[in-house]
Short mmCIF file of N, CA and C in Angstrom, two decimals:
data_model
loop_
_atom_site.label_atom_id
_atom_site.label_comp_id
_atom_site.label_asym_id
_atom_site.label_seq_id
_atom_site.Cartn_x
_atom_site.Cartn_y
_atom_site.Cartn_z
N MET A 407 0.80 -1.15 -0.01
CA MET A 407 -0.04 0.02 -0.09
C MET A 407 0.89 1.20 -0.04
N THR A 408 0.39 2.29 -0.59
CA THR A 408 1.08 3.48 -0.68
C THR A 408 0.26 4.72 -0.27
N GLY A 409 0.90 5.87 -0.11
CA GLY A 409 0.06 7.03 0.17
C GLY A 409 -0.49 7.08 1.63
N GLY A 410 -1.47 7.80 1.79
CA GLY A 410 -2.03 7.98 3.14
C GLY A 410 -2.64 6.83 3.80
N TYR A 411 -2.82 5.75 3.10
CA TYR A 411 -3.39 4.55 3.73
C TYR A 411 -2.46 3.48 4.16
N ALA A 412 -1.12 3.78 4.00
CA ALA A 412 -0.17 2.72 4.30
C ALA A 412 -0.22 2.37 5.74
N GLY A 413 -0.08 1.12 6.06
CA GLY A 413 -0.03 0.69 7.47
C GLY A 413 -1.38 0.55 8.13
N MET A 414 -2.48 0.76 7.27
CA MET A 414 -3.75 0.62 7.92
C MET A 414 -4.43 -0.71 7.61
N SER A 415 -5.13 -1.38 8.57
CA SER A 415 -5.74 -2.65 8.29
C SER A 415 -6.91 -2.41 7.39
N TRP A 416 -7.34 -3.51 6.79
CA TRP A 416 -8.48 -3.48 5.83
C TRP A 416 -9.74 -2.88 6.55
N ARG A 417 -9.85 -3.31 7.84
CA ARG A 417 -11.07 -2.79 8.52
C ARG A 417 -10.96 -1.29 8.74
N ALA A 418 -9.78 -0.77 9.11
CA ALA A 418 -9.56 0.62 9.21
C ALA A 418 -9.74 1.36 7.89
N LEU A 419 -9.30 0.74 6.85
CA LEU A 419 -9.44 1.41 5.51
C LEU A 419 -10.94 1.42 5.20
N ARG A 420 -11.74 0.49 5.53
CA ARG A 420 -13.11 0.49 5.31
C ARG A 420 -13.81 1.57 6.12
N LEU A 421 -13.47 1.85 7.33
CA LEU A 421 -13.90 2.92 8.18
C LEU A 421 -13.48 4.30 7.66
N ALA A 422 -12.26 4.38 7.18
CA ALA A 422 -11.58 5.62 6.67
C ALA A 422 -12.23 6.09 5.38
N ARG A 423 -12.68 5.16 4.59
CA ARG A 423 -13.26 5.62 3.23
C ARG A 423 -14.41 6.55 3.43
N GLU A 424 -15.09 6.51 4.55
CA GLU A 424 -16.11 7.43 4.71
C GLU A 424 -15.75 8.87 5.13
N GLU A 425 -14.42 8.90 5.57
CA GLU A 425 -13.87 10.20 5.97
C GLU A 425 -12.48 10.35 5.40
N PRO A 426 -12.24 10.40 4.10
CA PRO A 426 -10.87 10.35 3.55
C PRO A 426 -10.09 11.66 4.00
N ASP A 427 -10.84 12.72 4.29
CA ASP A 427 -10.17 13.92 4.62
C ASP A 427 -9.47 13.82 6.00
N GLN A 428 -9.86 12.88 6.82
CA GLN A 428 -9.31 12.71 8.11
C GLN A 428 -8.03 11.86 8.15
N VAL A 429 -7.69 11.24 7.11
CA VAL A 429 -6.51 10.31 7.04
C VAL A 429 -5.30 11.04 7.30
N LEU A 430 -5.08 12.17 6.60
CA LEU A 430 -3.90 13.04 6.89
C LEU A 430 -3.94 13.58 8.36
N ARG A 431 -5.00 13.83 8.90
CA ARG A 431 -4.98 14.26 10.30
C ARG A 431 -4.65 13.10 11.15
N LEU A 432 -5.07 11.92 10.84
CA LEU A 432 -4.75 10.74 11.59
C LEU A 432 -3.22 10.56 11.60
N GLN A 433 -2.66 10.66 10.40
CA GLN A 433 -1.17 10.47 10.24
C GLN A 433 -0.41 11.52 11.05
N ALA A 434 -0.87 12.73 11.00
CA ALA A 434 -0.21 13.73 11.77
C ALA A 434 -0.25 13.57 13.26
N PHE A 435 -1.40 13.09 13.74
CA PHE A 435 -1.56 12.78 15.21
C PHE A 435 -0.64 11.60 15.57
N ARG A 436 -0.58 10.61 14.73
CA ARG A 436 0.29 9.42 15.08
C ARG A 436 1.75 9.79 15.06
N ALA A 437 2.09 10.78 14.20
CA ALA A 437 3.52 11.15 14.17
C ALA A 437 3.83 11.92 15.47
N ALA A 438 2.88 12.78 15.90
CA ALA A 438 3.09 13.62 17.10
C ALA A 438 3.00 12.84 18.42
N HIS A 439 2.20 11.73 18.35
CA HIS A 439 1.89 10.96 19.59
C HIS A 439 2.05 9.49 19.29
N PRO A 440 3.26 9.06 19.04
CA PRO A 440 3.44 7.56 18.78
C PRO A 440 3.05 6.64 19.95
N GLU A 441 2.86 7.14 21.09
CA GLU A 441 2.56 6.32 22.30
C GLU A 441 0.98 5.97 22.30
N VAL A 442 0.24 6.69 21.45
CA VAL A 442 -1.19 6.52 21.40
C VAL A 442 -1.51 5.52 20.18
N ILE A 443 -2.17 4.40 20.54
CA ILE A 443 -2.41 3.36 19.49
C ILE A 443 -3.89 3.62 18.98
N ILE A 444 -4.10 3.85 17.74
CA ILE A 444 -5.31 4.12 17.09
C ILE A 444 -5.63 3.12 16.09
N GLY A 445 -6.83 2.61 16.05
CA GLY A 445 -7.22 1.53 15.04
C GLY A 445 -8.61 1.21 15.08
N ASP A 446 -8.90 0.13 14.44
CA ASP A 446 -10.33 -0.35 14.39
C ASP A 446 -10.55 -1.11 15.67
N GLY A 447 -11.53 -0.60 16.39
CA GLY A 447 -11.99 -1.21 17.66
C GLY A 447 -13.00 -2.20 17.46
N GLY A 448 -13.34 -2.68 16.22
CA GLY A 448 -14.42 -3.60 15.95
C GLY A 448 -15.76 -3.03 15.96
N PHE A 449 -16.76 -3.70 15.49
CA PHE A 449 -18.04 -3.18 15.48
C PHE A 449 -18.26 -1.86 14.84
N GLY A 450 -17.40 -1.54 13.87
CA GLY A 450 -17.52 -0.31 13.11
C GLY A 450 -17.15 0.97 13.83
N VAL A 451 -16.19 0.79 14.88
CA VAL A 451 -15.77 2.02 15.56
C VAL A 451 -14.29 2.16 15.58
N TRP A 452 -13.81 3.43 15.66
CA TRP A 452 -12.45 3.76 15.89
C TRP A 452 -12.07 3.76 17.34
N GLN A 453 -10.88 3.38 17.71
CA GLN A 453 -10.50 3.22 19.10
C GLN A 453 -9.07 3.70 19.31
N ALA A 454 -8.87 4.41 20.37
CA ALA A 454 -7.53 4.91 20.80
C ALA A 454 -7.20 4.29 22.18
N ARG A 455 -5.99 3.86 22.29
CA ARG A 455 -5.53 3.38 23.57
C ARG A 455 -4.39 4.34 24.06
N ILE A 456 -4.50 4.88 25.20
CA ILE A 456 -3.50 5.81 25.76
C ILE A 456 -3.00 5.24 27.02
N THR A 457 -1.67 5.02 27.12
CA THR A 457 -1.05 4.53 28.23
C THR A 457 -1.04 5.71 29.31
N GLU A 458 -1.44 5.23 30.62
CA GLU A 458 -1.38 6.15 31.71
C GLU A 458 -0.61 5.49 32.83
N PRO A 459 -0.14 6.35 33.86
CA PRO A 459 0.68 5.76 34.93
C PRO A 459 0.00 4.60 35.61
N ASP A 460 -1.39 4.63 35.77
CA ASP A 460 -2.06 3.65 36.53
C ASP A 460 -2.81 2.66 35.69
N GLY A 461 -2.52 2.64 34.40
CA GLY A 461 -3.17 1.63 33.45
C GLY A 461 -3.27 2.24 32.09
N GLU A 462 -4.44 2.22 31.52
CA GLU A 462 -4.62 2.78 30.18
C GLU A 462 -6.06 3.40 30.10
N ARG A 463 -6.20 4.27 29.13
CA ARG A 463 -7.47 4.82 28.78
C ARG A 463 -7.84 4.45 27.36
N ILE A 464 -9.15 3.95 27.22
CA ILE A 464 -9.56 3.61 25.93
C ILE A 464 -10.70 4.46 25.59
N ILE A 465 -10.59 5.05 24.32
CA ILE A 465 -11.57 5.89 23.76
C ILE A 465 -12.18 5.39 22.53
N SER A 466 -13.44 5.28 22.36
CA SER A 466 -14.08 4.82 21.19
C SER A 466 -15.04 5.76 20.55
N ARG A 467 -14.99 5.88 19.28
CA ARG A 467 -15.98 6.81 18.56
C ARG A 467 -16.31 6.16 17.22
N TYR A 468 -17.57 6.39 16.76
CA TYR A 468 -17.95 5.84 15.48
C TYR A 468 -17.31 6.60 14.40
N ALA A 469 -16.90 7.77 14.44
CA ALA A 469 -16.38 8.61 13.35
C ALA A 469 -14.91 8.96 13.69
N LEU A 470 -13.99 8.82 12.72
CA LEU A 470 -12.60 9.14 13.01
C LEU A 470 -12.49 10.56 13.39
N ARG A 471 -13.27 11.56 12.73
CA ARG A 471 -13.17 12.93 13.12
C ARG A 471 -13.50 13.17 14.59
N GLU A 472 -14.46 12.41 15.09
CA GLU A 472 -14.84 12.52 16.52
C GLU A 472 -13.73 12.07 17.47
N LEU A 473 -13.15 10.94 17.04
CA LEU A 473 -12.05 10.41 17.87
C LEU A 473 -10.88 11.38 17.81
N LEU A 474 -10.53 11.93 16.69
CA LEU A 474 -9.42 12.86 16.69
C LEU A 474 -9.72 14.15 17.39
N ASP A 475 -10.92 14.66 17.31
CA ASP A 475 -11.35 15.77 18.11
C ASP A 475 -11.18 15.51 19.62
N LYS A 476 -11.61 14.40 20.05
CA LYS A 476 -11.43 14.05 21.53
C LYS A 476 -9.97 13.93 21.84
N LEU A 477 -9.13 13.37 21.05
CA LEU A 477 -7.77 13.18 21.31
C LEU A 477 -7.03 14.60 21.36
N ASP A 478 -7.40 15.46 20.39
CA ASP A 478 -6.87 16.81 20.43
C ASP A 478 -7.27 17.56 21.79
N LYS A 479 -8.47 17.32 22.23
CA LYS A 479 -8.90 17.98 23.51
C LYS A 479 -8.00 17.39 24.69
N LEU A 480 -7.79 16.08 24.66
CA LEU A 480 -7.02 15.48 25.67
C LEU A 480 -5.60 15.89 25.69
N THR A 481 -4.99 16.10 24.51
CA THR A 481 -3.65 16.50 24.47
C THR A 481 -3.37 18.01 24.38
N GLY A 482 -4.55 18.66 24.49
CA GLY A 482 -4.47 20.20 24.46
C GLY A 482 -4.06 20.82 23.17
N GLU A 483 -4.40 20.16 22.08
CA GLU A 483 -3.95 20.58 20.77
C GLU A 483 -5.19 20.94 19.91
N ALA A 484 -5.04 21.95 19.04
CA ALA A 484 -6.00 22.25 18.06
C ALA A 484 -5.32 21.78 16.74
N GLY A 485 -5.70 20.64 16.21
CA GLY A 485 -5.02 20.11 15.10
C GLY A 485 -5.23 20.95 13.87
N PRO A 486 -4.28 20.87 12.85
CA PRO A 486 -4.37 21.74 11.68
C PRO A 486 -5.61 21.41 10.93
N PHE A 487 -6.13 20.22 11.00
CA PHE A 487 -7.33 19.89 10.15
C PHE A 487 -8.61 19.92 10.89
N GLN A 488 -8.50 20.29 12.13
CA GLN A 488 -9.74 20.37 13.01
C GLN A 488 -10.48 21.56 12.72
N ASP A 489 -11.85 21.51 12.57
CA ASP A 489 -12.74 22.69 12.46
C ASP A 489 -12.74 23.43 13.76
N ARG A 490 -12.62 24.71 13.69
CA ARG A 490 -12.65 25.44 14.92
C ARG A 490 -13.80 26.30 15.01
#
């Protein structure tokens, strides 16, 4: 695979095809936060796993945009592709 979809599972690709504009945003977030694992959570949802000192936090959203919006709030960032 090449381009913005490299490294994504076929399930994640299926979810991302409904929001192709968010793929670049996902790549930028992954580059800035390699400790956060983002992928297909099953059942048609996106999921992020964030390691914390006392365990981990799991965040699930049906839309990639919604997941990235939540992650931006948690990290205190306003991403370059986020609607303001």
